[in-house]
mmCIF file of C-alpha atoms (C1' of nucleotides) and ligand atoms in Angstrom:
data_model
loop_
_atom_site.group_PDB
_atom_site.id
_atom_site.type_symbol
_atom_site.label_atom_id
_atom_site.label_comp_id
_atom_site.label_asym_id
_atom_site.label_seq_id
_atom_site.Cartn_x
_atom_site.Cartn_y
_atom_site.Cartn_z
ATOM 1 C CA MET A 1 94.523 84.110 147.363
ATOM 2 C CA THR A 2 96.496 86.917 148.818
ATOM 3 C CA GLN A 3 94.928 90.083 150.009
ATOM 4 C CA LEU A 4 94.730 93.027 147.572
ATOM 5 C CA THR A 5 96.562 96.210 148.245
ATOM 6 C CA LYS A 6 94.715 99.486 148.310
ATOM 7 C CA ASN A 7 95.585 100.411 144.763
ATOM 8 C CA GLN A 8 94.824 96.970 143.405
ATOM 9 C CA ASP A 9 91.462 97.074 145.124
ATOM 10 C CA LEU A 10 90.563 100.477 143.704
ATOM 11 C CA VAL A 11 91.553 99.425 140.197
ATOM 12 C CA LEU A 12 89.622 96.185 140.428
ATOM 13 C CA GLY A 13 86.676 98.044 141.767
ATOM 14 C CA ALA A 14 86.671 100.455 138.843
ATOM 15 C CA LEU A 15 86.782 97.558 136.351
ATOM 16 C CA LYS A 16 84.003 95.679 138.108
ATOM 17 C CA ARG A 17 81.724 98.739 138.173
ATOM 18 C CA SER A 18 82.218 99.260 134.392
ATOM 19 C CA GLU A 19 80.035 97.693 131.750
ATOM 20 C CA ALA A 20 82.779 97.985 129.189
ATOM 21 C CA PRO A 21 86.526 97.457 129.186
ATOM 22 C CA LEU A 22 88.557 100.389 130.447
ATOM 23 C CA SER A 23 92.022 101.634 129.236
ATOM 24 C CA ALA A 24 94.570 102.297 131.865
ATOM 25 C CA TYR A 25 94.229 106.060 131.386
ATOM 26 C CA VAL A 26 90.448 105.916 131.831
ATOM 27 C CA ILE A 27 91.057 104.026 135.060
ATOM 28 C CA LEU A 28 93.466 106.642 136.089
ATOM 29 C CA ASP A 29 90.950 109.405 135.561
ATOM 30 C CA LYS A 30 88.316 107.561 137.466
ATOM 31 C CA LEU A 31 90.676 107.202 140.414
ATOM 32 C CA ARG A 32 92.081 110.688 140.612
ATOM 33 C CA ASP A 33 89.762 111.477 143.463
ATOM 34 C CA HIS A 34 91.408 108.546 145.389
ATOM 35 C CA GLY A 35 94.901 109.867 144.966
ATOM 36 C CA PHE A 36 95.971 108.408 141.676
ATOM 37 C CA ARG A 37 98.179 110.742 139.823
ATOM 38 C CA ALA A 38 100.271 108.732 137.311
ATOM 39 C CA PRO A 39 99.762 105.920 134.845
ATOM 40 C CA LEU A 40 102.228 103.682 136.601
ATOM 41 C CA GLN A 41 100.006 103.372 139.640
ATOM 42 C CA VAL A 42 97.377 101.856 137.412
ATOM 43 C CA TYR A 43 99.682 99.633 135.313
ATOM 44 C CA ARG A 44 101.381 98.267 138.438
ATOM 45 C CA ALA A 45 97.981 97.337 139.980
ATOM 46 C CA LEU A 46 96.843 95.885 136.610
ATOM 47 C CA GLU A 47 100.028 93.702 136.359
ATOM 48 C CA LYS A 48 99.315 92.076 139.683
ATOM 49 C CA LEU A 49 95.582 91.665 139.080
ATOM 50 C CA ILE A 50 96.372 90.025 135.806
ATOM 51 C CA GLU A 51 98.837 87.653 137.488
ATOM 52 C CA MET A 52 96.184 86.697 139.995
ATOM 53 C CA GLY A 53 93.645 86.103 137.174
ATOM 54 C CA LEU A 54 91.283 88.708 138.416
ATOM 55 C CA VAL A 55 91.678 90.916 135.365
ATOM 56 C CA HIS A 56 92.230 90.280 131.677
ATOM 57 C CA ARG A 57 93.868 92.366 129.059
ATOM 58 C CA LEU A 58 92.124 92.739 125.812
ATOM 59 C CA GLU A 59 94.911 92.938 123.201
ATOM 60 C CA SER A 60 92.778 94.159 120.364
ATOM 61 C CA LEU A 61 91.540 97.009 122.465
ATOM 62 C CA ASN A 62 94.495 97.904 124.654
ATOM 63 C CA ALA A 63 92.049 97.757 127.535
ATOM 64 C CA PHE A 64 91.157 95.766 130.548
ATOM 65 C CA VAL A 65 88.202 93.882 132.009
ATOM 66 C CA ALA A 66 87.476 92.295 135.351
ATOM 67 C CA CYS A 67 87.330 88.514 135.027
ATOM 68 C CA ALA A 68 83.814 87.294 134.399
ATOM 69 C CA HIS A 69 84.815 83.698 134.976
ATOM 70 C CA SER A 70 81.784 82.981 136.991
ATOM 71 C CA GLY A 71 83.169 79.828 138.597
ATOM 72 C CA GLU A 72 80.652 77.630 136.843
ATOM 73 C CA SER A 73 83.125 76.531 134.191
ATOM 74 C CA CYS A 74 83.978 73.038 133.102
ATOM 75 C CA CYS A 75 87.564 73.355 134.147
ATOM 76 C CA SER A 76 88.708 74.334 137.604
ATOM 77 C CA HIS A 77 90.154 77.644 136.515
ATOM 78 C CA HIS A 78 91.600 79.643 133.728
ATOM 79 C CA GLY A 79 93.198 77.855 130.920
ATOM 80 C CA THR A 80 92.717 79.689 127.698
ATOM 81 C CA VAL A 81 89.854 82.019 127.654
ATOM 82 C CA ALA A 82 88.131 83.753 124.745
ATOM 83 C CA PHE A 83 86.289 87.016 124.419
ATOM 84 C CA ALA A 84 83.586 88.387 122.179
ATOM 85 C CA ILE A 85 83.708 92.146 122.059
ATOM 86 C CA CYS A 86 80.944 94.244 120.657
ATOM 87 C CA ASN A 87 82.281 97.050 118.529
ATOM 88 C CA ALA A 88 79.150 99.094 119.015
ATOM 89 C CA CYS A 89 78.318 98.962 122.761
ATOM 90 C CA GLY A 90 81.654 97.755 124.045
ATOM 91 C CA HIS A 91 80.084 94.866 125.919
ATOM 92 C CA VAL A 92 82.409 91.869 126.415
ATOM 93 C CA MET A 93 81.499 88.251 126.877
ATOM 94 C CA GLU A 94 84.143 85.975 128.367
ATOM 95 C CA PHE A 95 83.841 82.247 127.599
ATOM 96 C CA HIS A 96 85.833 79.056 127.590
ATOM 97 C CA ASP A 97 85.809 76.531 124.829
ATOM 98 C CA HIS A 98 87.461 73.217 125.665
ATOM 99 C CA THR A 99 87.572 72.075 122.094
ATOM 100 C CA VAL A 100 89.292 75.262 120.849
ATOM 101 C CA GLU A 101 91.730 75.218 123.640
ATOM 102 C CA HIS A 102 92.768 71.664 122.999
ATOM 103 C CA ARG A 103 92.869 72.004 119.297
ATOM 104 C CA LEU A 104 95.268 74.914 119.620
ATOM 105 C CA SER A 105 97.481 73.163 122.162
ATOM 106 C CA ASP A 106 97.587 70.070 119.957
ATOM 107 C CA TRP A 107 98.763 72.261 117.187
ATOM 108 C CA ALA A 108 101.425 73.772 119.375
ATOM 109 C CA ARG A 109 102.625 70.430 120.654
ATOM 110 C CA GLY A 110 102.871 69.158 117.073
ATOM 111 C CA LYS A 111 105.076 72.010 116.124
ATOM 112 C CA GLY A 112 107.203 71.831 119.307
ATOM 113 C CA PHE A 113 105.891 75.293 120.183
ATOM 114 C CA LYS A 114 105.867 75.996 123.884
ATOM 115 C CA GLN A 115 102.679 77.821 124.548
ATOM 116 C CA GLU A 116 102.760 80.602 127.145
ATOM 117 C CA LYS A 117 99.707 82.680 126.664
ATOM 118 C CA THR A 118 96.925 82.521 124.079
ATOM 119 C CA THR A 119 94.747 85.376 122.939
ATOM 120 C CA ILE A 120 91.334 84.709 121.393
ATOM 121 C CA GLU A 121 89.192 87.798 120.652
ATOM 122 C CA ILE A 122 86.120 87.915 118.455
ATOM 123 C CA ARG A 123 85.213 91.514 117.405
ATOM 124 C CA GLY A 124 81.800 92.124 116.026
ATOM 125 C CA LEU A 125 78.235 93.053 117.159
ATOM 126 C CA CYS A 126 76.475 91.625 120.097
ATOM 127 C CA ALA A 127 72.943 90.315 119.569
ATOM 128 C CA THR A 128 71.393 93.559 120.783
ATOM 129 C CA CYS A 129 73.484 95.851 118.664
ATOM 130 C CA ALA A 130 73.254 93.534 115.535
ATOM 131 C CA ALA A 131 69.401 93.796 115.869
ATOM 132 C CA ALA A 132 69.339 97.599 116.103
ATOM 133 C CA MET B 1 93.716 91.990 92.621
ATOM 134 C CA THR B 2 94.362 95.658 91.957
ATOM 135 C CA GLN B 3 97.832 97.075 91.534
ATOM 136 C CA LEU B 4 99.717 98.304 94.543
ATOM 137 C CA THR B 5 100.678 101.947 94.806
ATOM 138 C CA LYS B 6 104.296 102.886 95.395
ATOM 139 C CA ASN B 7 103.980 103.331 99.054
ATOM 140 C CA GLN B 8 101.999 100.111 99.500
ATOM 141 C CA ASP B 9 104.652 98.283 97.502
ATOM 142 C CA LEU B 10 107.446 99.655 99.670
ATOM 143 C CA VAL B 11 105.718 98.746 102.889
ATOM 144 C CA LEU B 12 104.838 95.280 101.767
ATOM 145 C CA GLY B 13 108.446 94.809 100.555
ATOM 146 C CA ALA B 14 109.805 95.751 103.951
ATOM 147 C CA LEU B 15 107.522 93.321 105.692
ATOM 148 C CA LYS B 16 108.373 90.563 103.280
ATOM 149 C CA ARG B 17 112.074 91.002 103.727
ATOM 150 C CA SER B 18 111.719 90.819 107.536
ATOM 151 C CA GLU B 19 111.970 87.559 109.545
ATOM 152 C CA ALA B 20 109.950 89.141 112.373
ATOM 153 C CA PRO B 21 106.992 91.304 112.579
ATOM 154 C CA LEU B 22 107.555 95.094 112.266
ATOM 155 C CA SER B 23 105.959 97.950 114.014
ATOM 156 C CA ALA B 24 104.697 100.861 111.929
ATOM 157 C CA TYR B 25 107.551 103.062 113.239
ATOM 158 C CA VAL B 26 110.223 100.480 112.428
ATOM 159 C CA ILE B 27 108.824 100.331 108.906
ATOM 160 C CA LEU B 28 108.920 104.081 108.779
ATOM 161 C CA ASP B 29 112.592 104.099 109.665
ATOM 162 C CA LYS B 30 113.382 101.422 107.124
ATOM 163 C CA LEU B 31 111.721 103.535 104.423
ATOM 164 C CA ARG B 32 113.158 106.971 105.180
ATOM 165 C CA ASP B 33 115.592 106.562 102.350
ATOM 166 C CA HIS B 34 112.680 106.030 100.054
ATOM 167 C CA GLY B 35 111.051 109.363 101.012
ATOM 168 C CA PHE B 36 108.941 108.295 104.004
ATOM 169 C CA ARG B 37 108.744 111.033 106.558
ATOM 170 C CA ALA B 38 105.667 110.480 108.652
ATOM 171 C CA PRO B 39 103.807 107.561 110.397
ATOM 172 C CA LEU B 40 100.708 108.179 108.386
ATOM 173 C CA GLN B 41 102.328 107.191 105.196
ATOM 174 C CA VAL B 42 103.024 103.822 106.785
ATOM 175 C CA TYR B 43 99.633 103.473 108.466
ATOM 176 C CA ARG B 44 97.764 104.374 105.273
ATOM 177 C CA ALA B 45 99.629 101.744 103.252
ATOM 178 C CA LEU B 46 99.121 99.150 105.998
ATOM 179 C CA GLU B 47 95.373 99.807 106.077
ATOM 180 C CA LYS B 48 94.967 99.064 102.396
ATOM 181 C CA LEU B 49 97.314 96.022 102.476
ATOM 182 C CA ILE B 50 95.371 94.587 105.347
ATOM 183 C CA GLU B 51 92.146 95.094 103.472
ATOM 184 C CA MET B 52 93.624 93.236 100.514
ATOM 185 C CA GLY B 53 94.637 90.430 102.861
ATOM 186 C CA LEU B 54 98.363 90.849 102.086
ATOM 187 C CA VAL B 55 99.304 91.899 105.559
ATOM 188 C CA HIS B 56 98.096 90.906 109.015
ATOM 189 C CA ARG B 57 98.175 92.949 112.179
ATOM 190 C CA LEU B 58 99.343 91.156 115.310
ATOM 191 C CA GLU B 59 97.230 92.616 118.096
ATOM 192 C CA SER B 60 99.323 91.317 120.933
ATOM 193 C CA LEU B 61 102.437 92.923 119.471
ATOM 194 C CA ASN B 62 101.005 96.116 117.812
ATOM 195 C CA ALA B 63 102.997 94.981 114.830
ATOM 196 C CA PHE B 64 102.497 93.732 111.313
ATOM 197 C CA VAL B 65 103.520 90.774 109.176
ATOM 198 C CA ALA B 66 103.214 89.896 105.521
ATOM 199 C CA CYS B 67 100.734 87.215 104.974
ATOM 200 C CA ALA B 68 102.275 83.780 104.832
ATOM 201 C CA HIS B 69 99.111 82.154 103.601
ATOM 202 C CA SER B 70 101.057 80.102 101.036
ATOM 203 C CA GLY B 71 97.990 79.325 98.924
ATOM 204 C CA GLU B 72 98.167 75.600 99.809
ATOM 205 C CA SER B 73 95.351 76.068 102.373
ATOM 206 C CA CYS B 74 92.289 73.998 102.753
ATOM 207 C CA CYS B 75 89.939 76.910 102.236
ATOM 208 C CA SER B 76 90.143 79.137 99.140
ATOM 209 C CA HIS B 77 91.336 82.082 101.136
ATOM 210 C CA HIS B 78 91.480 83.769 104.527
ATOM 211 C CA GLY B 79 88.830 83.039 106.932
ATOM 212 C CA THR B 80 89.973 83.225 110.454
ATOM 213 C CA VAL B 81 93.716 82.729 110.685
ATOM 214 C CA ALA B 82 95.859 82.010 113.802
ATOM 215 C CA PHE B 83 99.411 82.988 114.727
ATOM 216 C CA ALA B 84 102.116 81.411 116.895
ATOM 217 C CA ILE B 85 104.595 84.055 117.926
ATOM 218 C CA CYS B 86 107.921 83.317 119.537
ATOM 219 C CA ASN B 87 108.704 85.637 122.380
ATOM 220 C CA ALA B 88 112.384 84.977 122.050
ATOM 221 C CA CYS B 89 113.185 85.190 118.360
ATOM 222 C CA GLY B 90 110.090 86.986 117.119
ATOM 223 C CA HIS B 91 109.385 84.412 114.416
ATOM 224 C CA VAL B 92 105.722 84.022 113.518
ATOM 225 C CA MET B 93 103.919 81.000 112.187
ATOM 226 C CA GLU B 94 100.615 81.616 110.427
ATOM 227 C CA PHE B 95 98.142 78.823 110.290
ATOM 228 C CA HIS B 96 94.550 77.958 109.749
ATOM 229 C CA ASP B 97 92.510 75.575 111.838
ATOM 230 C CA HIS B 98 89.177 74.686 110.410
ATOM 231 C CA THR B 99 87.913 73.133 113.637
ATOM 232 C CA VAL B 100 88.763 76.161 115.693
ATOM 233 C CA GLU B 101 87.240 78.580 113.189
ATOM 234 C CA HIS B 102 83.970 76.612 113.085
ATOM 235 C CA ARG B 103 83.858 76.151 116.839
ATOM 236 C CA LEU B 104 84.168 79.864 117.380
ATOM 237 C CA SER B 105 81.613 80.790 114.731
ATOM 238 C CA ASP B 106 79.239 78.271 116.198
ATOM 239 C CA TRP B 107 79.605 79.847 119.535
ATOM 240 C CA ALA B 108 79.003 83.211 117.917
ATOM 241 C CA ARG B 109 75.951 82.112 116.086
ATOM 242 C CA GLY B 110 74.533 80.540 119.202
ATOM 243 C CA LYS B 111 74.769 83.846 121.014
ATOM 244 C CA GLY B 112 73.470 85.954 118.116
ATOM 245 C CA PHE B 113 76.926 87.634 118.024
ATOM 246 C CA LYS B 114 77.778 88.905 114.508
ATOM 247 C CA GLN B 115 81.359 88.044 113.965
ATOM 248 C CA GLU B 116 83.477 90.667 112.119
ATOM 249 C CA LYS B 117 87.121 89.850 112.819
ATOM 250 C CA THR B 118 88.656 87.180 114.981
ATOM 251 C CA THR B 119 92.026 87.351 116.530
ATOM 252 C CA ILE B 120 94.006 84.164 117.593
ATOM 253 C CA GLU B 121 97.496 84.577 118.771
ATOM 254 C CA ILE B 122 99.545 82.093 120.657
ATOM 255 C CA ARG B 123 102.575 83.619 122.351
ATOM 256 C CA GLY B 124 105.424 81.335 123.551
ATOM 257 C CA LEU B 125 108.651 79.795 122.383
ATOM 258 C CA CYS B 126 109.222 78.212 118.989
ATOM 259 C CA ALA B 127 110.758 74.816 118.865
ATOM 260 C CA THR B 128 114.223 76.243 118.294
ATOM 261 C CA CYS B 129 114.142 78.683 121.113
ATOM 262 C CA ALA B 130 112.473 76.282 123.514
ATOM 263 C CA ALA B 131 115.345 73.870 122.963
ATOM 264 C CA ALA B 132 118.010 76.371 123.565
ATOM 265 C "C1'" DT C 1 119.543 96.351 163.693
ATOM 266 C "C1'" DT C 2 120.308 95.174 159.316
ATOM 267 C "C1'" DT C 3 118.826 93.489 155.101
ATOM 268 C "C1'" DG C 4 115.683 92.367 151.529
ATOM 269 C "C1'" DT C 5 111.297 92.597 149.547
ATOM 270 C "C1'" DT C 6 107.169 94.880 148.170
ATOM 271 C "C1'" DG C 7 104.140 98.584 147.403
ATOM 272 C "C1'" DT C 8 104.199 103.287 146.491
ATOM 273 C "C1'" DG C 9 104.904 108.091 144.417
ATOM 274 C "C1'" DT C 10 106.957 111.234 140.838
ATOM 275 C "C1'" DT C 11 109.114 112.846 136.715
ATOM 276 C "C1'" DA C 12 110.401 112.112 132.326
ATOM 277 C "C1'" DT C 13 110.367 109.636 128.206
ATOM 278 C "C1'" DG C 14 109.225 106.598 124.452
ATOM 279 C "C1'" DC C 15 106.136 104.073 121.540
ATOM 280 C "C1'" DT C 16 101.659 103.655 118.946
ATOM 281 C "C1'" DA C 17 97.955 105.776 116.268
ATOM 282 C "C1'" DT C 18 94.933 109.354 114.316
ATOM 283 C "C1'" DA C 19 93.021 114.245 113.328
ATOM 284 C "C1'" DA C 20 92.946 117.961 110.346
ATOM 285 C "C1'" DC C 21 94.347 120.176 106.520
ATOM 286 C "C1'" DG C 22 96.245 120.798 102.029
ATOM 287 C "C1'" DT C 23 98.246 119.194 97.296
ATOM 288 C "C1'" DG C 24 98.404 116.796 93.035
ATOM 289 C "C1'" DT C 25 96.806 113.541 89.665
ATOM 290 C "C1'" DG C 26 93.844 110.763 86.853
ATOM 291 C "C1'" DC C 27 89.304 109.975 85.252
ATOM 292 C "C1'" DC C 28 84.840 110.727 83.757
ATOM 293 C "C1'" DA C 29 80.280 113.144 82.785
ATOM 294 C "C1'" DT C 30 78.829 117.241 81.198
ATOM 295 C "C1'" DA D 1 87.888 121.203 77.284
ATOM 296 C "C1'" DT D 2 86.287 121.941 82.070
ATOM 297 C "C1'" DG D 3 84.364 121.071 86.120
ATOM 298 C "C1'" DG D 4 83.847 117.669 89.538
ATOM 299 C "C1'" DC D 5 85.223 113.672 91.982
ATOM 300 C "C1'" DA D 6 87.913 109.956 93.945
ATOM 301 C "C1'" DC D 7 92.018 108.822 95.717
ATOM 302 C "C1'" DA D 8 96.804 108.635 96.808
ATOM 303 C "C1'" DC D 9 100.042 111.470 98.945
ATOM 304 C "C1'" DG D 10 102.415 114.810 102.149
ATOM 305 C "C1'" DT D 11 102.889 117.618 106.536
ATOM 306 C "C1'" DT D 12 102.062 119.223 111.126
ATOM 307 C "C1'" DA D 13 100.132 118.580 115.301
ATOM 308 C "C1'" DT D 14 98.029 115.906 118.801
ATOM 309 C "C1'" DA D 15 96.034 112.051 121.197
ATOM 310 C "C1'" DG D 16 96.486 107.677 123.502
ATOM 311 C "C1'" DC D 17 99.214 103.761 125.405
ATOM 312 C "C1'" DA D 18 103.265 102.072 128.150
ATOM 313 C "C1'" DT D 19 107.710 101.988 130.639
ATOM 314 C "C1'" DA D 20 112.386 103.695 132.558
ATOM 315 C "C1'" DA D 21 114.590 105.532 136.364
ATOM 316 C "C1'" DC D 22 114.876 107.140 140.824
ATOM 317 C "C1'" DA D 23 113.299 107.829 145.569
ATOM 318 C "C1'" DC D 24 110.852 106.592 149.758
ATOM 319 C "C1'" DA D 25 108.099 104.013 153.194
ATOM 320 C "C1'" DA D 26 106.448 99.815 155.414
ATOM 321 C "C1'" DC D 27 107.219 95.452 156.900
ATOM 322 C "C1'" DA D 28 109.236 90.818 157.709
ATOM 323 C "C1'" DA D 29 113.018 87.721 158.077
ATOM 324 C "C1'" DA D 30 117.705 87.115 159.652
HETATM 325 ZN ZN1 ZN E 201 88.439 85.237 133.387
HETATM 326 ZN ZN1 ZN E 202 76.606 95.645 121.484
HETATM 327 ZN ZN1 ZN E 203 97.469 85.384 105.813
HETATM 328 ZN ZN1 ZN E 204 111.991 81.522 118.628
#
DNA sequence: TTTGTTGTGTTATGCTATAACGTGTGCCAT
DNA sequence: ATGGCACACGTTATAGCATAACACAACAAA
């Protein structure tokens, strides 16, 4: 794992401090005091952080979260990961399901489809918000 | 199934004629000759078509496809559906996997998460493009 | 020193989506 | 019939997300 640059560190910090996913523009606003002036500064940092697996992009939200892959997973590291996203409070749960992952890659293999990246996002209400 | 309005029919027609998913703005351009002038005309039609299950939104693409649910599915109609999207030619395969669907809803139930909509999208290369 | 790579900053632009307001039409209860 | 309502439609403006293009600085390898 290579060292983070200053901008990458700032962006990752902002995501880690947040309870909910952040859009690139929200990150930009949070970092204006640290010298950020343009969206590209954020997007460039995000691009690298995602490559490193430290951040995930939530496609259904156009937003980003710090990886919550607590290291206690069954597999050594990120294969396909899934997210449950609360529409009410914004809270995100990241999880891995071996069965789902294999089932999808079996389907792909069967079709000759060369899998590059898989998105799994469940939108709904978390237990807390569903109760309320 | 209620009758489609003129705009809904035009939008659905554009999607059906297309090999690849279309963004709302591409649809708009295709329909200018039919009197479309503003994005909202497209978005409003898409909203209804998606409600009716005739169109799907591809979250990782910010684009839309006509439903390819050929009626020959195991379940009577749409539960959770998955897509394989070719990054090279844009071709989309829509499919349903019972095991994946149940596995995810079991996870949700276990967490008390109330599932509303689930997105599953595999990006990669279709067999044709992978061979080339 | 030269060269290539990587991170950075800035400006401008393009793409995606919705807010707010107004119009017209069909339908139904009064 | 007439008022009221629901709904599709149309228009303008604006908000939100993402990248192109260019320039510069730091640093390491050749
Ligand atoms: Zn992760
Ligand atoms: Zn919640
Ligand atoms: Zn479908
Ligand atoms: Zn292809």
